Amino acid sequence: MQTVDKAVELLGYFSERQPEFGLSELARTSGFDKASTRRLLLALIKHDYIEQNPTTKAYRLGIGVLRLARVRETSTPTEAIVNPLLQKLVAITGESAHFSLLSGGRISSVGIVESSKSNRISFVQGEEGAIHATSSGIVCLAFSSDESINEVLKDGLEAFTEHTITDARQFRKMLQAVRNEGYHINHELYEKDVCSIAAPVFNQAMRPIGALAVAAPTSRFGSGAKKQILTAVYEAAAAASRAFGAEIDGSKL
Amino acid sequence: MQTVDKAVELLGYFSERQPEFGLSELARTSGFDKASTRRLLLALIKHDYIEQNPTTKAYRLGIGVLRLARVRETSTPTEAIVNPLLQKLVAITGESAHFSLLSGGRISSVGIVESSKSNRISFVQGEEGAIHATSSGIVCLAFSSDESINEVLKDGLEAFTEHTITDARQFRKMLQAVRNEGYHINHELYEKDVCSIAAPVFNQAMRPIGALAVAAPTSRFGSGAKKQILTAVYEAAAAASRAFGAEIDGSKL
DNA sequence: TCATGCCGGTTCACTATTATCACCAGTAGT
DNA sequence: ACTACTGGTGATAATAGTGAACCGGCATGA
């Protein structure tokens, strides 16, 4: 089924940042031969999961994916589960909260509820974050397979701020700590003056499917606020996991 | 790429009506061997497009599809285009309007704005309709390839009401009329006491990607209302097509 | 004006893959 | 204890996918 792997891998390359690809471009990105890439694309086009702009010849995701998402959402609702929890998080902590989805080694925020404060952290729907520097990414990775972790490490850990952890050994140590504690407190690893706390959300198979997180400016991230946010996030994530069918003891804190 | 075809064909079997499949069940439905079906599913699972309920062992669509839909929606917004048009249709006609998506030989309503009248036609998000009996299905099919049409005909035309067209020759004749006129007026072909008017929405490649439709009880479907609905639907569909990049002359009526 | 290099797309000899069937273990009903 | 399902697996027979080289078209630049 290596052909199938390749085909779905192609789908993974389409992102918010790059929603369109030329043929050669996609072949280069994926590492597949141009001829193979084209054949794979044609197969996907046949089923409406890819479409081609007839004027620019560029390939993009097709309408078929909308149907799939709709089926998935009505049968096993994600937004319906996550949104009320986000609302509650914002109500309790007064800071922006968001839910990020882990899929194909990428982490992207899909649900966002912002704080009503004027100095708040803002997120963009679907924005992709660095998996090794955002709190959501780190908690997901901590509970992922070793292969996933190695995959991230082999490309090197890009530094976003002076606090970003770029040393592989140190990074692994941090992941171990996250596994023990069940959450991660992020002090400006990704962006200056932004701190956040995230906890993983598991599915029925106990695999991390994403994370709930609350982010605040460093100035409002005192130890009191930190404790409050931590318990709120941890409990919300546990509730989400339970809603997705995971069995969580819920009393780790 | 026949393996890819099969894999994505599997995805197509998941629907609102049947969002979960057992292994043998899916093998029977698809006609593939059980072993092959399993291998295909494993490949899809690896990329999060399918997930398995660990207790019931049933397979369902995975979270990966949500990411795809989000990428597609932010790069080439569908709802953002369609919803205002639906609102306008309801405002003009006073009846319920909806947008249906054509994908993989299926037609399912993805955008719905209901009339404010108490006696109105109600739709369910994502509900699948018979492609040969609903106005949306008929207009899409009329502008689809001959293969698609033959595909529908070969399974026979199921009768839903006494007005449903079940004769293949008569059905082809109707499609020809739709191609000439650019719309279809449905008089209780699918449901008793429900009439509707639909016009196709095209993409940049001038392929029908769906249809806009307005539905009303037969009692309110007089010739005056009919004319008003027709022009409104036709113009809204042309506007949608233009928004999707199709080149529509717009003055066929 | 000609050369270079990239683009999307295609061809065909070469090589890898996938399909199928029989089978296993488990479970529910008779 | 027998039957008939279920989910899942493994080895051989049969079929599929791969990729270097190529095409025409289009820009860029000498």
Coordinates of C-alpha atoms (C1' of nucleotides) in Angstrom, one line a residue:
Chain A
M1 CA 0.0 0.0 0.0
Q2 CA 3.0 2.2 -0.5
T3 CA 1.2 3.9 -3.4
V4 CA -1.6 4.8 -1.1
D5 CA 0.9 6.2 1.4
K6 CA 2.3 8.4 -1.3
A7 CA -1.0 9.6 -2.4
V8 CA -2.2 10.6 1.0
E9 CA 1.2 12.0 1.8
L10 CA 0.7 14.4 -1.1
L11 CA -2.5 15.6 0.5
G12 CA -0.5 16.4 3.6
Y13 CA 1.6 18.9 1.8
F14 CA -1.3 21.3 1.2
S15 CA -1.4 23.7 4.0
E16 CA -2.7 27.2 4.9
R17 CA 0.7 28.5 4.1
Q18 CA 0.9 26.7 0.8
P19 CA -2.5 25.7 -0.5
E20 CA -1.5 25.4 -4.1
F21 CA 1.3 23.5 -5.9
G22 CA 2.7 23.3 -9.3
L23 CA 3.5 19.8 -10.6
S24 CA 7.3 20.1 -10.4
E25 CA 7.0 22.0 -7.1
L26 CA 5.0 19.2 -5.5
A27 CA 7.3 16.5 -7.0
R28 CA 10.3 18.3 -5.5
T29 CA 8.6 18.8 -2.1
S30 CA 7.5 15.2 -1.9
G31 CA 10.6 13.7 -3.4
F32 CA 8.5 11.6 -5.8
D33 CA 9.2 11.5 -9.5
K34 CA 7.2 14.0 -11.5
A35 CA 5.5 11.3 -13.5
S36 CA 4.5 9.5 -10.3
T37 CA 3.3 12.7 -8.7
R38 CA 1.1 13.4 -11.6
R39 CA -0.4 9.9 -11.6
L40 CA -1.1 10.2 -7.9
L41 CA -2.7 13.6 -8.4
L42 CA -4.9 12.3 -11.2
A43 CA -6.1 9.5 -9.0
L44 CA -7.0 12.0 -6.3
I45 CA -8.6 14.4 -8.9
K46 CA -10.8 11.6 -10.1
H47 CA -12.4 11.5 -6.6
D48 CA -12.6 15.2 -6.1
Y49 CA -10.0 15.4 -3.3
I50 CA -7.7 17.5 -5.5
E51 CA -8.6 19.9 -8.3
Q52 CA -6.5 21.7 -10.8
N53 CA -6.7 25.4 -11.6
P54 CA -7.2 25.2 -15.4
T55 CA -5.5 28.5 -16.1
T56 CA -2.5 28.4 -13.8
K57 CA -2.3 24.5 -13.9
A58 CA -1.8 24.6 -10.1
Y59 CA -3.1 21.8 -7.9
R60 CA -5.2 22.4 -4.8
L61 CA -7.5 20.5 -2.5
G62 CA -10.8 19.7 -4.0
I63 CA -14.4 19.9 -2.7
G64 CA -14.4 16.2 -1.7
V65 CA -12.6 17.0 1.5
L66 CA -15.5 19.1 2.6
R67 CA -17.8 16.2 2.4
L68 CA -15.5 14.0 4.4
A69 CA -15.1 16.7 7.1
R70 CA -18.9 17.1 7.3
V71 CA -19.4 13.3 7.7
R72 CA -16.7 13.2 10.3
E73 CA -18.1 16.2 12.2
T74 CA -21.7 14.9 12.3
S75 CA -20.8 11.4 13.3
T76 CA -18.1 12.3 15.8
P77 CA -18.4 16.0 16.6
T78 CA -15.2 17.8 17.4
E79 CA -16.1 21.4 17.5
A80 CA -19.2 20.7 19.5
I81 CA -17.1 19.1 22.1
V82 CA -14.2 21.6 22.1
N83 CA -16.0 24.9 21.8
P84 CA -17.9 24.9 25.1
L85 CA -14.6 23.9 26.9
L86 CA -12.8 26.8 25.3
Q87 CA -15.5 29.2 26.3
K88 CA -15.2 28.0 29.9
L89 CA -11.5 28.3 29.8
V90 CA -11.7 31.9 28.8
A91 CA -14.4 32.6 31.3
I92 CA -12.2 31.2 34.1
T93 CA -8.8 32.5 33.2
G94 CA -9.7 35.6 31.3
E95 CA -7.1 34.7 28.7
S96 CA -7.3 33.4 25.1
A97 CA -7.8 29.7 24.7
H98 CA -7.5 27.5 21.6
F99 CA -7.6 23.9 20.5
S100 CA -4.9 22.6 18.2
L101 CA -5.1 19.5 16.1
L102 CA -2.3 17.1 15.6
S103 CA -2.3 15.5 12.1
G104 CA 0.4 14.2 9.9
G105 CA 3.1 15.6 12.2
R106 CA 1.7 19.1 12.0
I107 CA 0.0 21.1 14.6
S108 CA -2.7 23.6 13.7
S109 CA -5.2 25.5 15.7
V110 CA -8.7 24.8 14.7
G111 CA -10.8 26.3 17.6
I112 CA -10.1 29.7 19.1
V113 CA -11.9 31.7 21.7
E114 CA -10.1 35.0 22.5
S115 CA -9.9 36.8 25.8
S116 CA -12.0 40.0 26.1
K117 CA -9.0 41.9 27.4
S118 CA -7.5 44.4 25.1
N119 CA -4.0 43.1 25.6
R120 CA -4.7 39.5 24.6
I121 CA -3.0 36.8 22.6
S122 CA -4.6 36.4 19.2
F123 CA -4.6 33.3 17.1
V124 CA -5.4 32.7 13.5
Q125 CA -7.8 29.9 12.5
G126 CA -5.8 27.0 11.1
E127 CA -2.4 28.6 11.7
E128 CA 0.4 26.1 11.8
G129 CA 2.7 26.3 14.8
A130 CA 6.2 24.8 15.3
I131 CA 5.6 21.5 17.0
H132 CA 8.8 21.8 19.1
A133 CA 8.2 25.3 20.3
T134 CA 4.5 25.8 21.0
S135 CA 3.0 24.3 24.2
S136 CA 0.4 22.5 22.1
G137 CA 3.0 20.9 19.9
I138 CA 5.2 19.9 22.8
V139 CA 2.4 18.1 24.8
C140 CA 1.3 16.3 21.7
L141 CA 4.8 15.2 20.8
A142 CA 5.4 14.1 24.3
F143 CA 2.7 11.5 24.0
S144 CA 3.5 10.5 20.4
S145 CA 5.5 7.6 19.2
D146 CA 9.3 7.7 19.2
E147 CA 9.3 7.8 15.4
S148 CA 7.3 11.0 15.5
I149 CA 9.8 12.5 18.0
N150 CA 12.8 11.4 15.9
E151 CA 11.2 12.8 12.8
V152 CA 11.0 16.3 14.5
L153 CA 14.5 16.1 15.9
K154 CA 16.2 15.0 12.6
D155 CA 15.3 18.3 10.9
G156 CA 16.9 20.2 13.8
L157 CA 15.1 22.5 16.3
E158 CA 14.7 25.9 14.9
A159 CA 15.1 28.7 17.4
F160 CA 12.3 31.3 17.5
T161 CA 13.3 33.2 20.6
E162 CA 16.3 33.1 22.9
H163 CA 14.4 30.6 25.0
T164 CA 13.6 28.1 22.3
I165 CA 15.1 24.7 23.2
T166 CA 17.3 23.7 20.3
D167 CA 19.4 21.0 22.0
A168 CA 18.0 17.5 21.2
R169 CA 19.0 16.0 24.6
Q170 CA 17.5 18.8 26.5
F171 CA 14.4 18.6 24.4
R172 CA 14.0 14.9 25.1
K173 CA 14.3 15.6 28.8
M174 CA 11.6 18.2 28.6
L175 CA 9.3 15.7 26.8
Q176 CA 9.9 13.2 29.6
A177 CA 8.9 15.8 32.1
V178 CA 5.7 16.5 30.1
R179 CA 4.9 12.8 30.1
N180 CA 5.2 12.7 33.9
E181 CA 3.3 15.8 34.6
G182 CA 0.7 15.7 31.8
Y183 CA 1.0 19.3 30.8
H184 CA 3.5 21.9 29.6
I185 CA 4.2 25.5 30.7
N186 CA 5.7 27.4 27.9
H187 CA 7.8 30.5 28.7
E188 CA 8.4 32.4 25.5
L189 CA 9.7 29.4 23.7
Y190 CA 7.9 30.4 20.5
E191 CA 7.2 34.1 20.8
K192 CA 8.6 36.9 23.0
D193 CA 6.3 38.0 25.7
V194 CA 3.9 35.1 25.2
C195 CA 3.5 32.3 27.7
S196 CA 1.1 29.4 27.5
I197 CA 0.0 26.2 29.2
A198 CA -1.2 23.2 27.2
A199 CA -2.5 19.7 28.0
P200 CA -3.0 16.9 25.5
V201 CA -6.3 15.6 24.3
F202 CA -6.5 11.9 23.7
N203 CA -8.9 9.8 21.6
Q204 CA -10.3 6.4 22.3
A205 CA -7.1 4.7 21.2
M206 CA -5.2 6.9 23.8
R207 CA -3.3 8.6 21.0
P208 CA -3.0 12.4 21.3
I209 CA -5.2 14.0 18.7
G210 CA -4.5 17.6 19.8
A211 CA -4.2 19.9 22.7
L212 CA -6.1 22.5 24.6
A213 CA -4.1 25.6 25.5
V214 CA -4.4 29.0 27.2
A215 CA -2.0 31.8 26.3
A216 CA -1.2 35.0 28.1
P217 CA 1.2 37.9 28.0
T218 CA 4.2 37.3 30.2
S219 CA 3.2 40.3 32.3
R220 CA 0.0 38.5 33.4
F221 CA 1.7 35.2 33.9
G222 CA 2.4 35.3 37.7
S223 CA 2.5 32.2 39.8
G224 CA -1.1 32.7 40.9
A225 CA -2.4 33.0 37.4
K226 CA -0.2 30.2 36.3
K227 CA -1.8 27.8 38.9
Q228 CA -5.3 28.9 38.0
I229 CA -4.7 28.4 34.3
L230 CA -3.0 25.1 34.8
T231 CA -5.8 23.5 36.7
A232 CA -8.4 24.9 34.3
V233 CA -6.5 23.7 31.2
Y234 CA -5.7 20.3 32.7
E235 CA -9.3 19.7 33.6
A236 CA -10.7 20.9 30.3
A237 CA -8.3 18.6 28.4
A238 CA -9.3 15.7 30.5
A239 CA -12.9 16.4 29.8
A240 CA -12.2 16.6 26.1
S241 CA -10.4 13.3 26.2
R242 CA -13.3 11.7 28.0
A243 CA -15.7 13.1 25.4
F244 CA -13.5 11.6 22.6
G245 CA -13.8 8.2 24.4
A246 CA -10.4 8.1 26.1
E247 CA -10.2 6.8 29.7
I248 CA -8.6 9.4 31.9
D249 CA -8.2 9.1 35.6
G250 CA -8.4 12.9 35.9
S251 CA -6.6 13.3 39.2
K252 CA -3.0 13.6 38.1
L253 CA -2.6 17.1 39.5
Chain B
M1 CA -2.8 4.1 -9.4
Q2 CA -5.6 1.6 -9.0
T3 CA -4.6 1.1 -5.4
V4 CA -5.0 4.7 -4.7
D5 CA -8.4 4.6 -6.4
K6 CA -9.5 1.9 -4.1
A7 CA -8.2 3.6 -1.0
V8 CA -10.1 6.8 -1.8
E9 CA -13.1 4.8 -2.9
L10 CA -13.2 3.4 0.6
L11 CA -13.3 7.0 2.0
G12 CA -16.3 7.6 -0.2
Y13 CA -18.3 4.9 1.5
F14 CA -18.4 6.7 4.8
S15 CA -21.5 8.9 4.9
E16 CA -23.9 10.5 7.3
R17 CA -26.1 7.5 7.1
Q18 CA -23.3 5.1 7.7
P19 CA -20.3 6.8 9.4
E20 CA -18.8 3.5 10.7
F21 CA -18.0 0.2 9.1
G22 CA -16.8 -3.2 10.3
L23 CA -14.0 -4.7 8.3
S24 CA -16.1 -7.4 6.7
E25 CA -18.9 -5.0 6.1
L26 CA -16.7 -2.5 4.3
A27 CA -15.1 -5.3 2.3
R28 CA -18.6 -6.5 1.2
T29 CA -19.7 -2.9 0.4
S30 CA -16.6 -2.1 -1.7
G31 CA -16.2 -5.6 -3.2
F32 CA -12.6 -5.7 -2.3
D33 CA -11.0 -8.6 -0.5
K34 CA -11.0 -8.4 3.2
A35 CA -7.2 -8.5 3.4
S36 CA -6.9 -5.8 0.8
T37 CA -9.5 -3.7 2.5
R38 CA -7.6 -4.0 5.8
R39 CA -4.3 -3.0 4.2
L40 CA -5.9 0.0 2.5
L41 CA -7.5 1.0 5.8
L42 CA -4.1 0.7 7.6
A43 CA -2.5 3.0 5.1
L44 CA -5.3 5.6 5.6
I45 CA -5.1 5.2 9.4
K46 CA -1.4 5.9 9.3
H47 CA -2.2 9.4 8.0
D48 CA -5.1 10.0 10.3
Y49 CA -7.8 9.9 7.6
I50 CA -9.4 6.8 9.1
E51 CA -9.4 5.8 12.8
Q52 CA -10.6 2.7 14.5
N53 CA -12.7 2.4 17.5
P54 CA -10.6 0.2 19.7
T55 CA -13.5 -1.3 21.5
T56 CA -15.9 -2.0 18.7
K57 CA -13.2 -2.4 16.1
A58 CA -15.3 -0.3 13.7
Y59 CA -13.6 2.0 11.3
R60 CA -14.6 5.7 10.8
L61 CA -13.2 8.9 9.3
G62 CA -10.2 10.3 11.2
I63 CA -9.3 13.8 12.3
G64 CA -7.0 14.3 9.3
V65 CA -10.0 15.2 7.1
L66 CA -10.8 18.2 9.4
R67 CA -7.4 19.7 8.6
L68 CA -7.9 19.2 4.9
A69 CA -11.3 20.8 4.9
R70 CA -9.9 23.7 6.9
V71 CA -7.0 24.2 4.4
R72 CA -9.4 24.1 1.5
E73 CA -11.9 26.4 3.2
T74 CA -9.3 29.1 4.0
S75 CA -7.6 28.9 0.6
T76 CA -10.8 28.7 -1.5
P77 CA -13.7 29.6 0.7
T78 CA -17.0 27.8 -0.2
E79 CA -19.2 28.7 2.7
A80 CA -18.2 32.3 2.6
I81 CA -19.3 32.5 -1.0
V82 CA -22.4 30.5 -0.7
N83 CA -24.0 31.6 2.6
P84 CA -24.7 35.3 1.6
L85 CA -26.3 34.0 -1.6
L86 CA -28.5 31.7 0.4
Q87 CA -29.5 34.5 2.7
K88 CA -30.4 36.6 -0.2
L89 CA -32.4 33.8 -1.8
V90 CA -34.5 33.4 1.4
A91 CA -35.0 37.1 1.7
I92 CA -36.3 37.4 -1.9
T93 CA -38.4 34.2 -2.1
G94 CA -39.4 33.7 1.5
E95 CA -38.7 30.0 1.1
S96 CA -35.9 27.7 2.3
A97 CA -32.7 27.7 0.3
H98 CA -29.8 25.3 0.3
F99 CA -26.5 24.5 -1.4
S100 CA -25.7 21.0 -2.3
L101 CA -22.3 19.6 -3.0
L102 CA -21.7 17.1 -5.8
S103 CA -18.8 14.7 -4.9
G104 CA -18.1 11.2 -5.8
G105 CA -21.5 10.7 -7.5
R106 CA -23.3 11.8 -4.4
I107 CA -25.2 14.9 -3.7
S108 CA -25.4 16.3 -0.1
S109 CA -26.6 19.6 1.2
V110 CA -23.9 21.5 3.0
G111 CA -25.4 25.0 3.4
I112 CA -28.9 25.6 4.5
V113 CA -30.9 28.8 5.2
E114 CA -34.5 28.1 6.2
S115 CA -37.5 30.2 5.5
S116 CA -39.0 32.0 8.4
K117 CA -42.5 30.8 7.5
S118 CA -43.9 28.2 9.9
N119 CA -44.9 25.9 7.0
R120 CA -41.4 25.6 5.4
I121 CA -39.2 22.9 3.9
S122 CA -36.5 21.8 6.3
F123 CA -33.2 20.3 5.4
V124 CA -30.7 18.5 7.5
Q125 CA -27.0 19.5 7.2
G126 CA -25.1 17.0 5.1
E127 CA -28.2 14.9 4.2
E128 CA -27.7 12.9 1.1
G129 CA -30.4 13.1 -1.5
A130 CA -31.2 10.9 -4.5
I131 CA -29.3 12.3 -7.4
H132 CA -32.0 11.4 -9.9
A133 CA -35.0 12.8 -8.0
T134 CA -33.8 16.0 -6.3
S135 CA -33.6 19.2 -8.3
S136 CA -30.0 19.7 -7.1
G137 CA -29.0 16.2 -8.2
I138 CA -30.7 16.5 -11.5
V139 CA -29.1 19.8 -12.5
C140 CA -25.7 18.5 -11.4
L141 CA -26.1 15.3 -13.3
A142 CA -27.3 17.2 -16.5
F143 CA -23.9 18.9 -16.7
S144 CA -21.8 15.9 -15.7
S145 CA -20.1 13.4 -17.9
D146 CA -21.9 10.7 -19.8
E147 CA -20.2 8.1 -17.6
S148 CA -21.7 9.7 -14.5
I149 CA -25.1 9.6 -16.0
N150 CA -24.8 6.0 -17.1
E151 CA -23.5 5.2 -13.6
V152 CA -26.8 6.5 -12.1
L153 CA -29.0 4.8 -14.8
K154 CA -27.4 1.4 -14.5
D155 CA -28.6 1.0 -10.9
G156 CA -32.1 1.8 -11.9
L157 CA -34.2 4.9 -11.0
E158 CA -35.8 4.3 -7.6
A159 CA -39.3 5.8 -7.3
F160 CA -39.9 8.0 -4.3
T161 CA -43.3 9.5 -5.3
E162 CA -45.7 8.8 -8.1
H163 CA -44.0 11.6 -10.0
T164 CA -40.5 10.3 -9.8
I165 CA -39.1 9.6 -13.3
T166 CA -38.1 6.0 -13.5
D167 CA -37.8 5.5 -17.2
A168 CA -34.2 5.9 -18.5
R169 CA -35.2 7.4 -21.9
Q170 CA -37.5 9.9 -20.3
F171 CA -34.8 10.8 -17.7
R172 CA -32.3 11.5 -20.4
K173 CA -34.8 13.7 -22.2
M174 CA -35.2 15.7 -19.0
L175 CA -31.5 16.1 -18.6
Q176 CA -31.3 17.4 -22.1
A177 CA -33.9 20.0 -21.3
V178 CA -32.0 21.0 -18.2
R179 CA -28.8 21.4 -20.3
N180 CA -30.7 23.7 -22.6
E181 CA -32.5 25.8 -20.0
G182 CA -29.8 25.8 -17.3
Y183 CA -32.2 24.9 -14.4
H184 CA -34.7 22.4 -13.2
I185 CA -38.1 22.8 -11.7
N186 CA -38.9 19.8 -9.5
H187 CA -42.6 19.0 -9.0
E188 CA -42.8 16.4 -6.2
L189 CA -40.3 14.0 -7.8
Y190 CA -38.7 13.3 -4.5
E191 CA -41.2 14.1 -1.8
K192 CA -44.9 14.6 -1.9
D193 CA -46.0 18.2 -1.5
V194 CA -42.4 19.6 -2.0
C195 CA -41.4 21.5 -5.1
S196 CA -38.0 23.0 -5.8
I197 CA -36.0 24.9 -8.3
A198 CA -32.2 24.3 -8.7
A199 CA -29.5 25.7 -10.8
P200 CA -26.0 24.3 -11.2
V201 CA -22.8 25.9 -9.7
F202 CA -19.7 25.5 -11.8
N203 CA -16.0 25.7 -10.9
Q204 CA -13.1 27.2 -12.9
A205 CA -12.9 24.0 -15.0
M206 CA -16.6 24.4 -15.8
R207 CA -17.5 21.2 -14.0
P208 CA -20.6 21.3 -11.8
I209 CA -19.5 21.2 -8.2
G210 CA -23.0 21.5 -6.7
A211 CA -26.3 23.4 -7.0
L212 CA -28.2 26.1 -5.4
A213 CA -31.9 25.4 -4.8
V214 CA -35.0 26.8 -3.2
A215 CA -37.8 24.5 -2.0
A216 CA -41.4 25.3 -1.2
P217 CA -44.6 23.5 -0.4
T218 CA -46.6 22.8 -3.5
S219 CA -49.4 25.1 -2.2
R220 CA -47.1 28.1 -2.4
F221 CA -45.7 27.1 -5.8
G222 CA -47.9 29.1 -8.1
S223 CA -46.7 30.4 -11.5
G224 CA -45.9 33.8 -10.0
A225 CA -43.8 32.4 -7.2
K226 CA -42.2 30.0 -9.6
K227 CA -41.0 32.8 -11.8
Q228 CA -39.7 34.8 -8.9
I229 CA -37.9 31.8 -7.4
L230 CA -36.5 30.8 -10.8
T231 CA -34.8 34.1 -11.6
A232 CA -33.5 34.4 -8.1
V233 CA -32.0 30.9 -8.0
Y234 CA -30.6 31.3 -11.5
E235 CA -28.9 34.5 -10.7
A236 CA -27.6 33.3 -7.4
A237 CA -26.1 30.2 -9.0
A238 CA -24.5 32.3 -11.7
A239 CA -23.0 34.5 -9.1
A240 CA -21.7 31.5 -7.2
S241 CA -20.1 30.1 -10.3
R242 CA -18.4 33.4 -11.1
A243 CA -17.1 33.4 -7.5
F244 CA -15.6 30.0 -8.0
G245 CA -13.9 31.2 -11.2
A246 CA -16.3 29.9 -13.8
E247 CA -17.1 32.1 -16.8
I248 CA -20.8 32.4 -17.0
D249 CA -22.6 34.6 -19.6
G250 CA -25.4 35.1 -17.1
S251 CA -28.2 36.1 -19.5
K252 CA -29.6 32.7 -20.4
L253 CA -33.1 33.5 -19.0
Chain C
dT1 C1' 18.0 35.7 -32.8
dC2 C1' 19.6 31.9 -30.6
dA3 C1' 20.6 29.5 -26.2
dT4 C1' 19.4 28.1 -21.7
dG5 C1' 16.4 26.4 -18.3
dC6 C1' 12.3 25.7 -16.3
dC7 C1' 7.4 24.5 -16.8
dG8 C1' 3.5 20.8 -17.4
dG9 C1' 2.9 16.6 -19.4
dT10 C1' 3.9 11.8 -21.6
dT11 C1' 6.1 7.4 -23.1
dC12 C1' 7.8 2.8 -22.5
dA13 C1' 11.2 -0.5 -20.9
dC14 C1' 12.1 -2.1 -16.4
dT15 C1' 10.8 -3.5 -11.7
dA16 C1' 8.4 -3.4 -8.0
dT17 C1' 4.1 -4.1 -5.9
dT18 C1' -0.6 -6.0 -4.5
dA19 C1' -4.4 -9.6 -4.8
dT20 C1' -6.2 -13.8 -3.4
dC21 C1' -7.3 -17.8 -0.8
dA22 C1' -6.9 -20.5 2.8
dC23 C1' -6.5 -20.1 7.4
dC24 C1' -6.5 -18.6 12.6
dA25 C1' -8.7 -17.3 16.9
dG26 C1' -12.7 -15.5 19.1
dT27 C1' -17.8 -15.2 19.9
dA28 C1' -22.8 -15.6 19.5
dG29 C1' -26.7 -18.5 18.6
dT30 C1' -28.7 -23.3 18.1
Chain D
dA1 C1' -20.6 -29.2 19.8
dC2 C1' -21.8 -27.4 15.7
dT3 C1' -22.5 -23.4 12.5
dA4 C1' -21.7 -19.0 11.0
dC5 C1' -20.3 -15.1 11.7
dT6 C1' -16.5 -11.6 13.2
dG7 C1' -11.5 -9.2 12.9
dG8 C1' -7.1 -10.3 11.3
dT9 C1' -2.9 -12.7 8.9
dG10 C1' 0.6 -14.9 5.7
dA11 C1' 2.5 -16.8 1.4
dT12 C1' 2.3 -17.4 -3.5
dA13 C1' 0.4 -16.0 -7.9
dA14 C1' -0.8 -12.2 -10.6
dT15 C1' -0.6 -7.5 -11.4
dA16 C1' 0.6 -3.3 -10.6
dG17 C1' 3.8 1.1 -10.4
dT18 C1' 8.5 3.5 -11.5
dG19 C1' 11.5 6.8 -13.6
dA20 C1' 14.9 8.4 -17.2
dA21 C1' 14.4 10.5 -21.2
dC22 C1' 11.6 13.0 -24.0
dC23 C1' 8.1 16.7 -26.0
dG24 C1' 6.4 21.4 -26.9
dG25 C1' 5.8 25.8 -24.8
dC26 C1' 7.3 29.8 -22.5
dA27 C1' 10.4 33.1 -20.2
dT28 C1' 14.9 35.0 -19.4
dG29 C1' 19.1 36.7 -21.0
dA30 C1' 23.2 37.0 -24.0

